[in-house]
Short mmCIF file of C-alpha atoms in Angstrom, two decimals:
data_model
loop_
_atom_site.label_atom_id
_atom_site.label_comp_id
_atom_site.label_asym_id
_atom_site.label_seq_id
_atom_site.Cartn_x
_atom_site.Cartn_y
_atom_site.Cartn_z
CA UNK Z 1 61.62 -17.73 52.32
CA UNK Z 2 58.65 -19.32 51.44
CA UNK Z 3 58.47 -22.12 48.94
CA UNK Z 4 57.13 -21.78 45.31
CA UNK Z 5 53.76 -23.74 45.97
CA UNK Z 6 53.04 -21.49 49.14
CA UNK Z 7 53.71 -18.67 46.63
CA UNK Z 8 51.36 -19.72 44.16
CA UNK Z 9 48.62 -20.46 46.81
CA UNK Z 10 48.99 -17.05 48.25
CA UNK Z 11 48.45 -15.42 44.86
CA UNK Z 12 45.70 -17.80 44.24
CA UNK Z 13 43.97 -16.81 47.22
CA UNK Z 14 44.78 -13.14 47.13
CA UNK Z 15 43.30 -13.08 43.40
CA UNK Z 16 40.17 -14.77 44.57
CA UNK Z 17 39.85 -12.22 47.49
CA UNK Z 18 40.22 -9.58 45.33
CA UNK Z 19 37.61 -10.72 42.72
CA UNK Z 20 34.98 -11.48 45.24
CA UNK Z 21 35.68 -8.34 47.26
CA UNK Z 22 35.47 -6.30 43.87
CA UNK Z 23 32.44 -8.00 42.89
CA UNK Z 24 30.76 -6.99 46.20
CA UNK Z 25 32.24 -3.49 45.89
CA UNK Z 26 31.10 -3.04 42.11
CA UNK Z 27 27.44 -4.30 43.03
CA UNK Z 28 27.35 -1.74 45.74
CA UNK Z 29 28.74 1.06 43.72
CA UNK Z 30 26.38 0.30 41.06
CA UNK Z 31 23.16 0.42 43.17
CA UNK Z 32 24.58 3.75 44.78
CA UNK Z 33 25.12 5.15 41.35
CA UNK Z 34 21.45 4.14 40.60
CA UNK Z 35 20.21 5.62 43.63
CA UNK Z 36 21.88 8.92 43.14
CA UNK Z 37 21.10 9.22 39.60
CA UNK Z 38 24.32 8.88 37.65
CA UNK Z 39 24.40 8.24 34.06
CA UNK Z 40 25.89 5.21 32.61
CA UNK Z 41 29.06 6.58 31.40
CA UNK Z 42 29.47 8.19 34.92
CA UNK Z 43 28.71 5.04 36.86
CA UNK Z 44 31.26 3.25 34.56
CA UNK Z 45 33.91 5.85 34.61
CA UNK Z 46 33.80 6.64 38.45
CA UNK Z 47 31.59 4.47 40.76
CA UNK Z 48 32.34 1.16 38.97
CA UNK Z 49 35.98 2.20 37.88
CA UNK Z 50 37.02 3.29 41.37
CA UNK Z 51 35.40 0.45 42.96
CA UNK Z 52 37.11 -2.12 40.75
CA UNK Z 53 40.53 -0.15 40.52
CA UNK Z 54 40.61 -0.19 44.67
CA UNK Z 55 42.91 -3.40 44.47
CA UNK Z 56 45.58 -1.52 42.51
CA UNK Z 57 45.40 1.23 44.97
CA UNK Z 58 45.70 -1.32 47.85
CA UNK Z 59 48.32 -3.07 46.36
CA UNK Z 60 50.60 -0.11 45.80
CA UNK Z 61 50.05 1.27 49.29
CA UNK Z 62 50.83 -2.01 50.86
CA UNK Z 63 53.80 -2.65 48.73
CA UNK Z 64 55.20 0.51 49.67
CA UNK Z 65 54.43 0.72 53.37
CA UNK Z 66 54.80 -2.97 54.51
CA UNK Z 67 57.65 -4.14 51.95
CA UNK Z 68 59.28 -1.18 50.84
CA UNK Z 69 58.91 -2.26 47.25
CA UNK Z 70 57.04 0.50 45.26
CA UNK Z 71 58.43 -0.97 42.10
CA UNK Z 72 55.93 -3.83 42.63
CA UNK Z 73 52.97 -1.14 42.96
CA UNK Z 74 54.08 0.53 39.57
CA UNK Z 75 54.35 -2.87 37.78
CA UNK Z 76 50.82 -3.73 38.99
CA UNK Z 77 49.49 -0.36 37.98
CA UNK Z 78 51.00 -0.38 34.39
CA UNK Z 79 50.21 -4.12 33.82
CA UNK Z 80 46.88 -3.92 34.96
CA UNK Z 81 46.54 -0.77 32.54
CA UNK Z 82 47.94 -3.05 29.69
CA UNK Z 83 45.44 -5.76 30.59
CA UNK Z 84 42.56 -3.46 31.04
CA UNK Z 85 42.92 -1.51 27.84
CA UNK Z 86 43.72 -4.75 25.58
CA UNK Z 87 41.90 -7.85 27.12
CA UNK Z 88 39.09 -6.51 28.98
CA UNK Z 89 37.27 -4.75 25.99
CA UNK Z 90 38.20 -7.71 23.63
CA UNK Z 91 36.49 -10.30 26.03
CA UNK Z 92 33.89 -8.03 26.48
CA UNK Z 93 33.19 -7.42 22.81
CA UNK Z 94 33.24 -11.29 22.38
CA UNK Z 95 30.83 -11.83 25.22
CA UNK Z 96 28.59 -8.99 24.31
CA UNK Z 97 25.66 -8.74 22.12
CA UNK Z 98 26.39 -9.84 18.37
CA UNK Z 99 29.71 -10.22 19.63
CA UNK Z 100 30.55 -6.52 19.16
CA UNK Z 101 30.62 -3.45 21.61
CA UNK Z 102 29.08 -0.26 20.56
CA UNK Z 103 30.80 2.84 21.25
CA UNK Z 104 29.73 6.47 21.14
CA UNK Z 105 31.18 9.95 20.83
CA UNK Z 106 31.36 10.58 24.67
CA UNK Z 107 33.47 7.75 24.88
CA UNK Z 108 35.77 8.16 22.07
CA UNK Z 109 36.18 12.31 22.44
CA UNK Z 110 35.92 12.52 26.03
CA UNK Z 111 36.78 9.26 27.92
CA UNK Z 112 39.48 7.86 25.57
CA UNK Z 113 41.12 11.30 24.98
CA UNK Z 114 40.97 12.10 28.63
CA UNK Z 115 42.79 8.89 29.52
CA UNK Z 116 45.64 9.52 26.73
CA UNK Z 117 46.22 12.80 28.44
CA UNK Z 118 46.37 11.17 31.79
CA UNK Z 119 49.46 8.89 30.21
CA UNK Z 120 51.16 12.14 28.89
CA UNK Z 121 50.87 13.82 32.34
CA UNK Z 122 52.04 10.85 34.28
CA UNK Z 123 55.25 10.63 31.81
CA UNK Z 124 55.54 14.39 32.47
CA UNK Z 125 55.52 13.95 35.94
CA UNK Z 126 58.50 11.32 35.74
CA UNK Z 127 60.40 13.57 33.57
CA UNK Z 128 60.22 16.68 35.91
CA UNK Z 129 61.56 14.18 38.63
CA UNK Z 130 64.48 13.49 36.42
CA UNK Z 131 65.31 16.89 35.14
CA UNK Z 132 64.66 18.75 38.42
CA UNK Z 133 65.36 15.93 41.14
CA UNK Z 134 67.97 13.99 39.90
CA UNK Z 135 69.12 10.96 41.70
CA UNK Z 136 72.45 9.06 41.51
CA UNK Z 137 75.26 9.69 38.89
CA UNK Z 138 74.85 12.78 36.56
CA UNK Z 139 74.25 10.35 33.66
CA UNK Z 140 71.90 8.57 35.35
CA UNK Z 141 68.03 8.69 34.05
CA UNK Z 142 66.77 8.40 37.85
CA UNK Z 143 65.07 11.01 39.61
CA UNK Z 144 62.96 11.40 42.85
CA UNK Z 145 59.17 12.07 42.74
CA UNK Z 146 58.54 14.39 45.40
CA UNK Z 147 55.29 14.74 47.05
CA UNK Z 148 54.50 17.98 45.40
CA UNK Z 149 55.39 16.32 42.23
CA UNK Z 150 52.73 13.55 42.78
CA UNK Z 151 49.97 16.10 43.09
CA UNK Z 152 50.09 17.06 39.65
CA UNK Z 153 48.55 13.85 38.45
CA UNK Z 154 46.03 13.99 41.41
CA UNK Z 155 45.04 17.52 40.27
CA UNK Z 156 44.35 16.46 36.93
CA UNK Z 157 42.08 13.65 38.24
CA UNK Z 158 40.30 16.72 40.12
CA UNK Z 159 39.33 18.20 36.57
CA UNK Z 160 38.19 14.72 35.47
CA UNK Z 161 35.60 14.29 38.50
CA UNK Z 162 34.69 18.15 37.63
CA UNK Z 163 33.81 17.07 34.43
CA UNK Z 164 31.73 13.93 35.43
CA UNK Z 165 30.02 16.07 38.02
CA UNK Z 166 28.50 18.44 35.16
CA UNK Z 167 27.75 15.55 33.16
CA UNK Z 168 26.15 14.09 35.99
CA UNK Z 169 23.86 17.29 36.71
CA UNK Z 170 22.89 17.34 32.91
CA UNK Z 171 21.57 13.86 33.23
CA UNK Z 172 19.68 14.57 36.25
CA UNK Z 173 17.92 17.34 34.56
CA UNK Z 174 16.48 14.80 32.20
CA UNK Z 175 15.35 12.32 34.64
CA UNK Z 176 11.54 11.61 35.00
CA UNK Z 177 11.65 9.45 38.09
CA UNK Z 178 14.05 8.27 40.97
CA UNK Z 179 15.13 5.04 42.22
CA UNK Z 180 13.52 4.37 45.51
CA UNK Z 181 13.69 0.83 46.32
CA UNK Z 182 17.76 0.87 47.29
CA UNK Z 183 18.74 1.13 50.86
CA UNK Z 184 21.89 3.60 50.44
CA UNK Z 185 22.83 2.81 54.15
CA UNK Z 186 23.13 -0.99 53.58
CA UNK Z 187 25.08 -0.44 50.11
CA UNK Z 188 27.55 1.80 52.17
CA UNK Z 189 28.09 -1.06 54.49
CA UNK Z 190 28.74 -3.71 51.86
CA UNK Z 191 30.88 -1.22 50.20
CA UNK Z 192 33.05 -0.77 53.12
CA UNK Z 193 33.20 -4.56 53.91
CA UNK Z 194 34.15 -5.33 50.56
CA UNK Z 195 37.20 -2.85 50.90
CA UNK Z 196 38.42 -4.89 53.78
CA UNK Z 197 38.27 -8.23 51.58
CA UNK Z 198 40.14 -6.30 48.76
CA UNK Z 199 42.78 -5.40 51.25
CA UNK Z 200 43.53 -8.99 52.56
CA UNK Z 201 43.92 -10.01 48.82
CA UNK Z 202 46.14 -7.16 47.78
CA UNK Z 203 48.27 -8.08 50.86
CA UNK Z 204 48.68 -11.85 49.71
CA UNK Z 205 49.10 -10.89 45.94
CA UNK Z 206 51.96 -8.26 47.00
CA UNK Z 207 53.53 -10.82 49.30
CA UNK Z 208 53.69 -13.51 46.61
CA UNK Z 209 55.37 -11.08 44.16
CA UNK Z 210 57.87 -10.18 46.72
CA UNK Z 211 58.64 -13.99 47.28
CA UNK Z 212 58.67 -14.80 43.76
CA UNK Z 213 61.08 -12.25 43.19
CA UNK Z 214 63.46 -13.36 45.83
CA UNK Z 215 63.01 -17.11 44.58
CA UNK Z 216 63.70 -16.56 40.94
CA UNK Z 217 66.15 -13.64 41.51
CA UNK Z 218 64.03 -11.21 39.08
CA UNK Z 219 63.10 -7.79 39.50
CA UNK Z 220 59.68 -7.36 41.53
CA UNK Z 221 58.74 -4.89 39.05
CA UNK Z 222 58.29 -7.77 36.66
CA UNK Z 223 56.17 -9.69 39.13
CA UNK Z 224 54.26 -6.67 39.88
CA UNK Z 225 53.49 -6.50 36.10
CA UNK Z 226 52.31 -10.25 35.85
CA UNK Z 227 51.10 -11.69 39.17
CA UNK Z 228 50.07 -8.80 41.01
CA UNK Z 229 48.48 -6.69 37.81
CA UNK Z 230 46.57 -9.99 36.88
CA UNK Z 231 44.98 -10.36 40.26
CA UNK Z 232 43.87 -7.00 40.49
CA UNK Z 233 42.32 -6.69 37.07
CA UNK Z 234 39.86 -9.33 37.99
CA UNK Z 235 37.19 -6.75 39.37
CA UNK Z 236 37.44 -4.62 36.33
CA UNK Z 237 37.15 -7.82 34.00
CA UNK Z 238 33.94 -8.79 35.92
CA UNK Z 239 32.33 -5.30 35.51
CA UNK Z 240 32.85 -5.05 31.85
CA UNK Z 241 31.89 -8.20 30.99
CA UNK Z 242 28.87 -8.16 32.75
CA UNK Z 243 27.73 -5.02 31.74
CA UNK Z 244 28.51 -6.13 28.01
CA UNK Z 245 26.27 -9.11 28.43
CA UNK Z 246 23.37 -6.96 29.82
CA UNK Z 247 24.01 -4.72 26.53
CA UNK Z 248 25.32 -1.81 28.70
CA UNK Z 249 28.23 -1.05 26.30
CA UNK Z 250 28.75 2.23 27.64
CA UNK Z 251 29.32 1.23 31.09
CA UNK Z 252 31.37 -1.66 30.01
CA UNK Z 253 33.96 0.72 28.03
CA UNK Z 254 33.71 3.56 30.37
CA UNK Z 255 34.87 1.19 33.41
CA UNK Z 256 37.99 0.27 31.55
CA UNK Z 257 38.81 4.08 30.84
CA UNK Z 258 37.92 5.39 34.02
CA UNK Z 259 39.97 2.04 35.71
CA UNK Z 260 43.00 3.20 34.00
CA UNK Z 261 42.63 6.80 34.59
CA UNK Z 262 42.29 6.22 38.18
CA UNK Z 263 45.08 4.08 38.51
CA UNK Z 264 47.51 6.35 36.70
CA UNK Z 265 46.21 9.72 38.49
CA UNK Z 266 45.14 8.56 41.66
CA UNK Z 267 46.83 4.94 42.90
CA UNK Z 268 50.47 5.74 41.74
CA UNK Z 269 50.38 9.36 43.29
CA UNK Z 270 48.74 8.21 46.40
CA UNK Z 271 51.57 5.64 46.80
CA UNK Z 272 54.30 8.12 46.29
CA UNK Z 273 52.50 10.53 48.93
CA UNK Z 274 52.40 7.46 51.54
CA UNK Z 275 56.21 6.57 50.67
CA UNK Z 276 57.07 10.59 51.23
CA UNK Z 277 58.40 10.06 47.47
CA UNK Z 278 60.12 7.72 45.56
CA UNK Z 279 63.13 7.27 43.09
CA UNK Z 280 61.97 6.34 39.46
CA UNK Z 281 64.31 4.61 36.92
CA UNK Z 282 63.31 6.36 34.18
CA UNK Z 283 64.91 4.05 31.55
CA UNK Z 284 62.80 1.18 33.22
CA UNK Z 285 59.50 3.03 33.19
CA UNK Z 286 59.60 4.67 29.82
CA UNK Z 287 59.71 1.15 27.96
CA UNK Z 288 56.32 0.12 29.81
CA UNK Z 289 54.76 3.44 29.62
CA UNK Z 290 55.66 3.45 25.88
CA UNK Z 291 53.97 -0.22 25.36
CA UNK Z 292 50.93 1.08 27.33
CA UNK Z 293 50.69 4.32 25.10
CA UNK Z 294 51.04 2.35 22.01
CA UNK Z 295 48.33 -0.34 22.99
CA UNK Z 296 46.11 2.66 24.00
CA UNK Z 297 46.46 4.06 20.43
CA UNK Z 298 45.72 0.77 18.85
CA UNK Z 299 42.48 0.79 20.97
CA UNK Z 300 41.62 4.17 20.39
CA UNK Z 301 41.69 3.37 16.63
CA UNK Z 302 39.67 0.29 16.40
CA UNK Z 303 37.13 1.99 18.98
CA UNK Z 304 36.58 4.72 16.40
CA UNK Z 305 36.00 2.76 13.55
CA UNK Z 306 32.42 2.55 13.01
CA UNK Z 307 32.05 3.44 16.67
CA UNK Z 308 32.46 -0.03 17.78
CA UNK Z 309 34.60 -2.87 18.70
CA UNK Z 310 34.02 -5.65 16.42
CA UNK Z 311 35.09 -9.31 16.85
CA UNK Z 312 38.02 -9.04 14.46
CA UNK Z 313 39.05 -5.95 16.14
CA UNK Z 314 38.80 -7.66 19.48
CA UNK Z 315 41.23 -10.33 18.07
CA UNK Z 316 43.79 -7.50 17.12
CA UNK Z 317 43.69 -6.42 20.87
CA UNK Z 318 44.20 -9.91 21.95
CA UNK Z 319 47.19 -10.44 19.62
CA UNK Z 320 48.89 -7.23 21.02
CA UNK Z 321 48.37 -8.55 24.67
CA UNK Z 322 49.95 -11.58 23.41
CA UNK Z 323 53.14 -9.67 22.30
CA UNK Z 324 53.30 -8.05 25.73
CA UNK Z 325 53.48 -11.32 27.27
CA UNK Z 326 56.18 -12.43 24.98
CA UNK Z 327 58.12 -9.55 25.63
CA UNK Z 328 57.82 -9.91 29.54
CA UNK Z 329 58.90 -13.67 29.16
CA UNK Z 330 62.06 -12.45 27.12
CA UNK Z 331 62.73 -10.09 30.04
CA UNK Z 332 62.35 -12.73 32.56
CA UNK Z 333 64.74 -14.95 30.76
CA UNK Z 334 67.21 -12.26 30.13
CA UNK Z 335 66.80 -12.22 26.42
CA UNK Z 336 66.08 -8.54 26.84
CA UNK Z 337 66.71 -6.08 29.53
CA UNK Z 338 64.44 -3.00 29.33
CA UNK Z 339 62.84 -3.35 32.76
CA UNK Z 340 65.56 -4.70 34.66
#
């Protein structure tokens, strides 16, 4: 069993690799998006979001294949989603022009509402598993999520891509000039190399989460919610804050929504497909999904007011995340026992 200092080193190096790999990946993705004529919202919601969310996807696949710990992957995805929806927009608003982050109706009525739909569909998928594929005793709230059930959220992501594709077609129809100073082949090479760096970082993050669970005798799910989630959220933070500082609020916010949609509708289902199915403990998943849903509603509400995220509203989001951390601390100390 590795010592705590070694595990901390693993977590630190893993986070650094995830951040740096995500940095390279997002830069390549952004240039490819500009080369192919994608609108800012699509660049943020698809290109940058998929790129910056690749650490979450890597973590859940590695946790499942190498360590047989799918619950770490679930924790990483849910914890990262909470961080993305509360911390990243708040920090981006405070770092942006005039310490506010402008929104628009496309973000509020398309991206935000599709994200809320993604939450509902994922909870529905878990519910179907408990109802039609029960596991354990008749009174337990456990179900087996099969590969066919995992295809439900993936199908919804297909609809998301379809919507973004048609938005891209509409945008291209208004373009008067094309980008010619970008070498797409070089950017694709950079993208592939960055994926390798991210995989190495995700491996170290998952290894540290497994080790912390063994050392402290706590649920791996909790370490996925904290260590892995924080490390894998670094690329998302970098993308949104950089876009906000450049005055591109649409891309900053679209990255937040797109990252969470990808994590919920692609990263988790892919982990299930790789594992051949997984057991979901509903009474552990529901509290976390409920908090994520509540946090998302708070974010949706403050984003809709005046179509902007102001400094005061940013502090509201940060305070909500502090509540999340307090709850996780209570879980780790045994004060509460909602997530095991």
